[in-house]
XYZ file of C-alpha atoms in Angstrom:
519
model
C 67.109 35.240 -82.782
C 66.872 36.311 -86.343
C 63.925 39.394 -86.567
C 61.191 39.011 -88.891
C 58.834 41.126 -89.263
C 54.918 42.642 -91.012
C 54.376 44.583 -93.934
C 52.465 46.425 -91.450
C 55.532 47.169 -88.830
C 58.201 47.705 -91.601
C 55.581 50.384 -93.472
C 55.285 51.789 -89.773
C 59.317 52.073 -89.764
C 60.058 54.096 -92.859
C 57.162 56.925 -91.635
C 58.591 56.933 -88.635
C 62.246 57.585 -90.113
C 61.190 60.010 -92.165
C 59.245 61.827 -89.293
C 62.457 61.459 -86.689
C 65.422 61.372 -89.032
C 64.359 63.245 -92.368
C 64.589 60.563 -94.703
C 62.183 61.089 -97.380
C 60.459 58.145 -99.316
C 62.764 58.652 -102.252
C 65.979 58.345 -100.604
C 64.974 55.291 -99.313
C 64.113 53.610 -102.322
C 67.431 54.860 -103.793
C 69.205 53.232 -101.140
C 67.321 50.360 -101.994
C 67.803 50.263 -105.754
C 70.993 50.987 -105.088
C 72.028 48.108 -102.260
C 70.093 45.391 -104.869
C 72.445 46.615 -107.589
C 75.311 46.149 -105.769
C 74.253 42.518 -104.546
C 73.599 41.710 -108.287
C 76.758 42.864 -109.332
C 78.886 40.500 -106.336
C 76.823 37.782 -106.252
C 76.103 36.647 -110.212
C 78.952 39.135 -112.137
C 78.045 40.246 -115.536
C 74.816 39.111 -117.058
C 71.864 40.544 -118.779
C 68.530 41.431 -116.520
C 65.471 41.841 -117.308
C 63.171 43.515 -114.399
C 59.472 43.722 -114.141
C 58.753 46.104 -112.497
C 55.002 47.374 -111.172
C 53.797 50.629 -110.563
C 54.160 50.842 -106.974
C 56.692 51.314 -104.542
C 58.751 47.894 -105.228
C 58.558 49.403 -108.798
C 60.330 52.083 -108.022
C 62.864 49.650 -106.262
C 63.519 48.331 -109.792
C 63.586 51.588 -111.567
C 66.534 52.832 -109.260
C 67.868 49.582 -109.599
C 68.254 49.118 -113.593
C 70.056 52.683 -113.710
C 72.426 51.541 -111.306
C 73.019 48.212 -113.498
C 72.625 50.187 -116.708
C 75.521 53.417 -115.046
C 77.496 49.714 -114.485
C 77.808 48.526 -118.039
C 74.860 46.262 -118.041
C 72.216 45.315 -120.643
C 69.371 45.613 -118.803
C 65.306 46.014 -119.952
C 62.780 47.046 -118.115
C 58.989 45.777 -118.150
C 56.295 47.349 -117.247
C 53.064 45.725 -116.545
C 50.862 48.642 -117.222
C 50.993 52.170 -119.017
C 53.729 54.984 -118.091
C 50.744 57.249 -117.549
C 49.543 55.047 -114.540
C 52.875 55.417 -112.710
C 52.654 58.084 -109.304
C 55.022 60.217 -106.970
C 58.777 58.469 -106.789
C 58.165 55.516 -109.300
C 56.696 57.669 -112.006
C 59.652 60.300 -110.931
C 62.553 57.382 -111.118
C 60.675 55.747 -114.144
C 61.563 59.444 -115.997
C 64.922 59.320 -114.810
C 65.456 55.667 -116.278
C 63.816 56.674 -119.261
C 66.067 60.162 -119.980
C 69.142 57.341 -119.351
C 68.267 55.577 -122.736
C 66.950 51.962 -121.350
C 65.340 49.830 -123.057
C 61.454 49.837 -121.008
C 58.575 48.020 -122.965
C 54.978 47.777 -122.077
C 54.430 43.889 -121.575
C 50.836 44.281 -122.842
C 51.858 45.142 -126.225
C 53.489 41.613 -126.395
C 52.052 38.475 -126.859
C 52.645 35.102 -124.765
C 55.296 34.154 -127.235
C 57.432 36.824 -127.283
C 57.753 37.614 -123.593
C 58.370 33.979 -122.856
C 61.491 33.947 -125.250
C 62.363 37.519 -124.045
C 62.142 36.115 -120.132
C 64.293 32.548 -121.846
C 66.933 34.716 -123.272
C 67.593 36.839 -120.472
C 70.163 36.254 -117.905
C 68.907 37.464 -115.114
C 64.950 38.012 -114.022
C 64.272 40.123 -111.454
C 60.812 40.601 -109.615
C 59.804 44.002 -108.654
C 56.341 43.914 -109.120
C 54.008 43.983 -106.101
C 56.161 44.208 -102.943
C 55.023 44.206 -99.998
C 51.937 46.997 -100.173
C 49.806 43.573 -101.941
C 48.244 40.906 -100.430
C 45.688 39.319 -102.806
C 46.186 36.788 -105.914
C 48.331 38.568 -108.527
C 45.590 40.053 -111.171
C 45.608 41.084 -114.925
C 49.181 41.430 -116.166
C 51.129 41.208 -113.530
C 49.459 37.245 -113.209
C 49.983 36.825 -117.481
C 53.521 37.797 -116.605
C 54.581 35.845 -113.152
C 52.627 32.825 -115.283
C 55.067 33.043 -118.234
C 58.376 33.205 -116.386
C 60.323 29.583 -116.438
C 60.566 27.904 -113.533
C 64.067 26.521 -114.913
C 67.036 28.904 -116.589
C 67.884 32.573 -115.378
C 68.930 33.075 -112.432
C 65.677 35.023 -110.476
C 65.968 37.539 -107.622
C 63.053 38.959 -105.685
C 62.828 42.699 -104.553
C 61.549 43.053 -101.001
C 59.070 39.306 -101.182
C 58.579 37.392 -104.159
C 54.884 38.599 -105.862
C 52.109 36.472 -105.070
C 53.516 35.786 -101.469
C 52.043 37.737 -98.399
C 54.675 39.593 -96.485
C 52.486 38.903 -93.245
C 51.906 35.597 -93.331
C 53.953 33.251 -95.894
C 50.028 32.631 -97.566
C 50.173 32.107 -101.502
C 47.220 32.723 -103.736
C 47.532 32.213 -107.070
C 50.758 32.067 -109.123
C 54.015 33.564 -107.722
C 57.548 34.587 -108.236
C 59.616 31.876 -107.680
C 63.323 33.229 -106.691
C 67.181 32.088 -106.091
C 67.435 34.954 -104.080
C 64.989 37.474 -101.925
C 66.805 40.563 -101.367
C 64.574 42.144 -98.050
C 64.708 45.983 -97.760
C 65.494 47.556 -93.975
C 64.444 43.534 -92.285
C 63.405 40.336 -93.138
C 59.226 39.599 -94.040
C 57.402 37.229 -91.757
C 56.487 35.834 -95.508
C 60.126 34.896 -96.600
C 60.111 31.808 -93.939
C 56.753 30.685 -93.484
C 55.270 28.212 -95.409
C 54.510 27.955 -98.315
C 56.011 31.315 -98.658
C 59.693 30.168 -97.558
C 59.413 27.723 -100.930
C 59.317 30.830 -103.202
C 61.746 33.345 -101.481
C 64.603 30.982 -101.920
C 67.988 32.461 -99.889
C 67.118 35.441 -97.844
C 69.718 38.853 -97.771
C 68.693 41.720 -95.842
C 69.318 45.018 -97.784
C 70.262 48.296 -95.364
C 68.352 51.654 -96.441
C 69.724 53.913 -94.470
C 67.344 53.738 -91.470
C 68.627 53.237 -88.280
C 67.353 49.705 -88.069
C 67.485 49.052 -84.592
C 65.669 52.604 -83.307
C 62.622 52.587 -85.442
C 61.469 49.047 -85.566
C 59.521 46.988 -82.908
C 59.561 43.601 -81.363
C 59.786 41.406 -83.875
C 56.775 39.766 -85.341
C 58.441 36.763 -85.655
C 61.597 35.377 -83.892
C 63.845 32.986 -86.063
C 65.914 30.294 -83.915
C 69.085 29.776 -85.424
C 72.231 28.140 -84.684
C 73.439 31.063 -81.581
C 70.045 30.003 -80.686
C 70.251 26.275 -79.981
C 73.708 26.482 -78.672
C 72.760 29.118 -75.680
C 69.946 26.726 -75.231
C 70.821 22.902 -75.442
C 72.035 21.619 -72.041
C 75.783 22.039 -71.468
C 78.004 18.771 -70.799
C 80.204 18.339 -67.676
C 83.181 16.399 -66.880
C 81.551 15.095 -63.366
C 77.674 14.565 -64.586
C 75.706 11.048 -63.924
C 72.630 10.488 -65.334
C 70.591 11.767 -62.002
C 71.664 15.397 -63.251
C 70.166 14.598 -66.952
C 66.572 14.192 -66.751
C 64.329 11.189 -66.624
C 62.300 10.846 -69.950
C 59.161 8.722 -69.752
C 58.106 7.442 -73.177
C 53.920 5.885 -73.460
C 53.175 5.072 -76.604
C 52.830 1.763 -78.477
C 50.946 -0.288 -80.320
C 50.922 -3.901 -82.183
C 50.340 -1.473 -85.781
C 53.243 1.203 -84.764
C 55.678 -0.676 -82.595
C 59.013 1.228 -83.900
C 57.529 4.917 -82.784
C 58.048 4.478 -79.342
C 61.308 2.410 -79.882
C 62.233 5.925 -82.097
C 61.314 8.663 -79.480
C 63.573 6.703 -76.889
C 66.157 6.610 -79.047
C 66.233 10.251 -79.775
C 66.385 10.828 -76.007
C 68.980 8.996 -75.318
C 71.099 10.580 -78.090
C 69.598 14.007 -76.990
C 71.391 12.853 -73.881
C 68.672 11.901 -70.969
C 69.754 10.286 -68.185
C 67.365 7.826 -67.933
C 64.840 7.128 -70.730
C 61.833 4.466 -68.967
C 59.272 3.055 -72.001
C 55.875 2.351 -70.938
C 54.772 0.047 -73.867
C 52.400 -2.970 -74.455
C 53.934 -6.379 -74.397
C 53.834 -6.593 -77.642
C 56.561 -3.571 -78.038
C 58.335 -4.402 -74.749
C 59.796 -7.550 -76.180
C 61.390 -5.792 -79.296
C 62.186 -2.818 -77.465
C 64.612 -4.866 -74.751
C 66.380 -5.961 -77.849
C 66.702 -3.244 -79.703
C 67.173 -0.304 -77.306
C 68.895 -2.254 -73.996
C 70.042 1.264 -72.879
C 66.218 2.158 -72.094
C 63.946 0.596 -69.112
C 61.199 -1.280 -70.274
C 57.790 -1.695 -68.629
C 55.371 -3.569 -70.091
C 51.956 -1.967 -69.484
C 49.592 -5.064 -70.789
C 47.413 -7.488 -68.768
C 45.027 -9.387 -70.993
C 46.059 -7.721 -74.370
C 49.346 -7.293 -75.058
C 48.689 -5.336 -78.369
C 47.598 -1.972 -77.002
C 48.449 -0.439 -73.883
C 45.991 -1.184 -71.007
C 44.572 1.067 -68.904
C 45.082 -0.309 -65.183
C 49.005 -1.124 -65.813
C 49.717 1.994 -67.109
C 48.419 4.126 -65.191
C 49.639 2.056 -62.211
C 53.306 2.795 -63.799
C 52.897 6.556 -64.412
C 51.959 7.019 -60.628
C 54.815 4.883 -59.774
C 56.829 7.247 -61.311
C 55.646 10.313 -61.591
C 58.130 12.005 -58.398
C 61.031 10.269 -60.150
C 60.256 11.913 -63.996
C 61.464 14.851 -65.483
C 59.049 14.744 -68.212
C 56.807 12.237 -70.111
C 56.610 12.000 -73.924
C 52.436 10.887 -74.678
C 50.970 9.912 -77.626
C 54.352 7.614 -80.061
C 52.297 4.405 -82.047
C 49.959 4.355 -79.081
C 46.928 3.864 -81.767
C 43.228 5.408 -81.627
C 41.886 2.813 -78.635
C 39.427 3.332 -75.587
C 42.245 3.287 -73.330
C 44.507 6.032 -75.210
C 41.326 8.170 -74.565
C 41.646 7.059 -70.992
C 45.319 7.539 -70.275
C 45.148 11.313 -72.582
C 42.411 12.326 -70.587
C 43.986 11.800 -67.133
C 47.329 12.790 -68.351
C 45.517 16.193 -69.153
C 43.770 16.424 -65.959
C 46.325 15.136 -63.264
C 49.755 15.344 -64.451
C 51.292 18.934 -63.330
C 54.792 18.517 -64.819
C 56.234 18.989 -68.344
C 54.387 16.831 -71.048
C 55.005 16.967 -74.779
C 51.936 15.231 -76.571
C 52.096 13.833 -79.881
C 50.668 11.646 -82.573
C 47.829 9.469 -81.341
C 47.170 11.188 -78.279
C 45.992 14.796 -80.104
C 43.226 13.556 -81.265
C 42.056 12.843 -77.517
C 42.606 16.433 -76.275
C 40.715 18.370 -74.085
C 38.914 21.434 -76.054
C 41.734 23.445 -73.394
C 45.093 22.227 -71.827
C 45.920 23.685 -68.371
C 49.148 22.831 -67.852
C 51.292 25.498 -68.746
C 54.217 23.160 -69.096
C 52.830 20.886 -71.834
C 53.807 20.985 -75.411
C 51.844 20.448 -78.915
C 53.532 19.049 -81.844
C 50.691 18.449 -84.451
C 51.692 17.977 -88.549
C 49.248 19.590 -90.949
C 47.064 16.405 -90.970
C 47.082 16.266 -86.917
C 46.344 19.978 -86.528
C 43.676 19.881 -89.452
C 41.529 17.396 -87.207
C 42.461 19.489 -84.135
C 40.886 22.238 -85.622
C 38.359 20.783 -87.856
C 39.587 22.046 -90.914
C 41.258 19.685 -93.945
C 44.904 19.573 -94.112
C 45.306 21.679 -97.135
C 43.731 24.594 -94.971
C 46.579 24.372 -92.494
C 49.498 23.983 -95.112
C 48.002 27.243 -96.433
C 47.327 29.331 -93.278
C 50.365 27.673 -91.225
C 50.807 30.780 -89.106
C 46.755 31.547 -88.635
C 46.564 27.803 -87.633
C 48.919 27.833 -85.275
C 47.755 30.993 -83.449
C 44.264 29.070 -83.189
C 46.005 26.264 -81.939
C 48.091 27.828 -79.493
C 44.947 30.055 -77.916
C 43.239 26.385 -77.292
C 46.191 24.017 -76.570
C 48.912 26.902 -74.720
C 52.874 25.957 -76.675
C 52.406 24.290 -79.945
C 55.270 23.017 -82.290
C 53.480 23.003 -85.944
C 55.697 20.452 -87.551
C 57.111 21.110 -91.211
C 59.431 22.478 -93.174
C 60.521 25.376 -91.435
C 58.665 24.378 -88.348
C 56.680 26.947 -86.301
C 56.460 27.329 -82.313
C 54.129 29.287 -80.240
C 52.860 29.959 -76.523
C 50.774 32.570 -77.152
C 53.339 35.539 -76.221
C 55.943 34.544 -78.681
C 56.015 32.799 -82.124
C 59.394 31.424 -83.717
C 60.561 29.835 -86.554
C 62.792 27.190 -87.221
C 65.440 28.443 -89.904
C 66.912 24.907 -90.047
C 64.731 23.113 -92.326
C 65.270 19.706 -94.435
C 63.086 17.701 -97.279
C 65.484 14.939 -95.408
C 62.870 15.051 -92.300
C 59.848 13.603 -94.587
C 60.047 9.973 -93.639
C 58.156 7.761 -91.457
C 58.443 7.948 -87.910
C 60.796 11.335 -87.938
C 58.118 12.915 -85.767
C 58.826 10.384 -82.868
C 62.384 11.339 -83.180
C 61.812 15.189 -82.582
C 59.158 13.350 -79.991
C 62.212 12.292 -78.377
C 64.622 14.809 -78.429
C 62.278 17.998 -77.332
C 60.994 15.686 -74.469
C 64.431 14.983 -73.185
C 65.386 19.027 -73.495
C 61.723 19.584 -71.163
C 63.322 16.700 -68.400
C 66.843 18.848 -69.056
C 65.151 22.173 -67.459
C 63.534 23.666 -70.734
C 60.550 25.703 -70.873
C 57.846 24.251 -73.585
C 58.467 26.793 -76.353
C 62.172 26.676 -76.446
C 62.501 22.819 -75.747
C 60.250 22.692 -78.997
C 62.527 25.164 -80.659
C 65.510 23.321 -80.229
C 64.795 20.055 -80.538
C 62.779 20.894 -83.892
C 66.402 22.628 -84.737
C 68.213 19.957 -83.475
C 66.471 17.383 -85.377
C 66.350 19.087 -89.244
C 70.355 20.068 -88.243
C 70.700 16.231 -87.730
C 69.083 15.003 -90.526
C 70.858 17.711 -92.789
C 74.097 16.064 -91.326
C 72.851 12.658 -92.602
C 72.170 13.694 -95.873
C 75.615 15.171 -96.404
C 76.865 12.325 -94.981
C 74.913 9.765 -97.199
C 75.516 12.527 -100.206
C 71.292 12.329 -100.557
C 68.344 13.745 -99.115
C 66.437 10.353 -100.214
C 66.238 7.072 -98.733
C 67.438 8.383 -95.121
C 65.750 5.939 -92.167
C 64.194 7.757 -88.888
C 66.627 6.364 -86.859
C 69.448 7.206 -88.205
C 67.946 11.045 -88.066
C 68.121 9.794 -84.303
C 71.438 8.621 -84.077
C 72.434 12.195 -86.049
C 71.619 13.586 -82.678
C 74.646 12.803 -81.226
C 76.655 15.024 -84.283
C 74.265 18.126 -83.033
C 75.281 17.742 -79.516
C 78.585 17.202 -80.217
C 78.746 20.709 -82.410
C 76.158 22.795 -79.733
C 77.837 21.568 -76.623
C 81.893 20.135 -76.066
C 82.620 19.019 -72.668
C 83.429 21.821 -70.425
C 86.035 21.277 -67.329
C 88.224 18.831 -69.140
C 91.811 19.212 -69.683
C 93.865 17.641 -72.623
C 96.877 16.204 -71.228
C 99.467 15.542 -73.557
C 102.116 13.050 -71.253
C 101.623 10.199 -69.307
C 101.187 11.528 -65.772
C 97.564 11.332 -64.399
């Protein structure tokens, strides 16, 4: 797990260095200033930077960063935002030292719109050390005129500590904000740098040392980020002698004469997610493509009179049928809004004790409270917005508040997105595999699919959601590359990608290569 962490908790870290190990404020942001510099210098070689820099702490990052560029050879300029007068303790000391060095530091409000926009066009570099992580609120007075005029196209743009305008805590935006190539995060990585719609601004993320002893002075993290070491301790391992008894049975209800491919798409993940036995309890209407298109899966037709929805009676009659023989059940693909996926939701929530993933259709039927403490969530914006009676836009701007309201009412929710977010209500992860690939109808069943076979494989909720949400951006990622474009990729071939990730997270274990002829 990748550590993320609060303003709050990283603030709390360099007191508590200074307390136990001596090191003062100042040294710190030299090590800072210093560590950027460096970066600068590897990463983009010899250029001309311009650096805004506020009067606050992240300020003072740039100060001690621009004499280290300037001591290098570099035309640099420095921009500040407000007077030198209203600079205090180690900025206003480090903005003396720049200034005895001979740089070239301008007041931006002696310049008009014009001017700073060809001064930010001309430069090679931009770098943002304005707020930091000490604000949270919408960017105000110069500092706004300034983010406003910076091109979104051109220099290259590097963030010091979290782009301005983002909030370290919670990935919120309000207002304009920095948009960088590269965030360069002092001591550990902000909560803000991978949460949406924070994540869009911070571009690539590189962790800075300061000279604190990392590891002794900061807490749990905030925020664990599920990475690659991640998925492979976690997706099931392959043997030479396994059947498909010893690979989970994966129920699939869902279905509908409007959304007949969902459930067809969730079964097909979970078979390439590698389930042993995937059973699809569908309407007639679904059943007959289904046997055609997927003849790996078991097909039960769960329609008497109408074989365009599924039917109460018949399905439930199936789900009790099998209920000691499944691993898991996967609720809610194309089943539609009807009386009877009320029905089936409502006694799914009341009398079925082992792992459940719910999805589409069947979150809007809910209890106000889920019991089972081996179910799993996985709302979009648009599904947790009506979850939580609140519009959309709220949730794609408070992902991490909304899914901490979610979680206290529904136990482990997966809040689908780009850089998808997971929570039980102890712990709350983010997936650093992420995709625009992913946006296309019916990828949700897939990831449907996939995290319901890793719950029949032995997962707990939260890290079957974790993985599978992995699992699924890695695979469409490898489609992309494949195809050579993010656009035009079809659900199931995100599905079929599957079998790529598994591939890559888990060889076959116990299985010599012979090289001759004897057996």
């Amino acid at each position: 797990m990748v550590p993320f962490y609060s303003a709050e908790s990283t603030r709390a870290a360099d007191r508590l260095a200074n307390e136990k190990n001596g090191i003062t404020p100042a040294l710190l942001m030299e090590n800072a200033g210093r560590g950027a510099a460096e970066f600068l210098v590897g990463r983009f070689g010899r250029r001309s930077w311009t650096i805004a820099c506020g009067s606050g702490n992240n300020g003072g990052d740039g100060f001690v960063l621009a004499r280290h560029l300037l001591i290098a050879g570099f035309d640099v300029t420095v921009l500040l935002p407000q007077e030198r007068s209203r600079f205090k303790n180690e900025p206003a000391a480090f903005l003396k030292i720049l200034e005895s060095s001979g740089c070239r530091i301008i007041e931006t409000p002696l310049l008009d719109d014009e001017t700073l926009s060809r001064l930010f066009r001309d430069s090679g570099g931009i770098v943002d050390a304005l707020l930091g992580t000490g604000s949270t609120g919408e960017p105000r007075g110069e500092t706004r005129r300034l983010l406003s005029l910076i091109p979104e196209n051109g220099p290259a743009k590097v963030s010091l500590d979290i782009p301005s305008g983002i909030d370290p805590s919670s990935g919120e935006v309000r207002g304009v904000a920095f948009r960088a190539q590269v965030t360069l995060s002092f001591l550990a990585a902000k909560i803000g740098l991978r949460v949406m719609p924070g994540a869009a601004f911070a571009g690539e993320v590189e962790v800075i040392p300061i000279g604190i002893p990392a590891t002794e002075i900061l807490p749990s993290p905030d925020l664990e980020g599920y990475g690659f070491s991640d998925a492979s301790g976690d997706w099931p391992k392959t043997r030479f002698d396994d059947h498909k008894g010893k690979k989970g049975t994966v129920i699939i209800l869902g279905g509908s004469s409007r959304y007949r491919g969902a459930p067809i798409l969730a079964a097909r993940a979970a078979l390439r997610a590698g389930a042993g036995l995937v059973v699809l309890l569908v309407p007639e209407c679904v059943a007959r493509a289904a046997s055609v298109s997927l003849p790996e899966a078991v097909v039960i037709p769960a329609s008497l009179g109408n074989d365009q929805v599924l039917e109460k009676k018949p399905a439930l009659d199936a789900l009790e049928e099998w209920v000691e023989r499944t691993d898991a059940l996967v609720a809610g693909p194309g089943m539609g809004r009807s009386e009877s996926t009320a029905f089936l939701v409502d006694w799914i929530s009341r009398s079925w004790h082992k792992p459940v993933l719910f999805d589409a259709d069947a979150l809007r039927f809910l209890p106000a409270k889920l019991e089972n403490p081996l179910s799993l969530v996985t709302p979009h914006e648009g599904e947790a917005g009506h979850m939580l009676g609140k519009p959309p836009a709220f949730i794609s701007a408070a992902r991490l508040a909304s899914l901490h309201e979610l979680s206290g009412r529904f136990g482990t929710v997966l809040l689908k997105g780009p850089f998808s977010l997971c929570s039980d209500g102890n712990r709350t992860g983010v997936v650093l595999e992420s995709t625009p690939a992913l946006a296309v109808p019916g990828s949700g069943d897939v990831l449907s699919g996939v995290a319901g076979t890793l719950m029949a494989r032995g997962l707990p909720p939260w890290r079957a959601g974790m993985a599978g949400a992995w699992a699924h951006a890695r695979a469409a990622r490898f489609i992309s590359r494949k195809n050579g474009s993010e656009v035009g990729i079809l659900s199931h071939e995100i599905a079929d990608g599957i079998l790529a990730v598994s591939s890559e997270l888990s060889p076959i274990e116990g299985q010599e290569t012979r090289h001759d002829a004897r057996f």
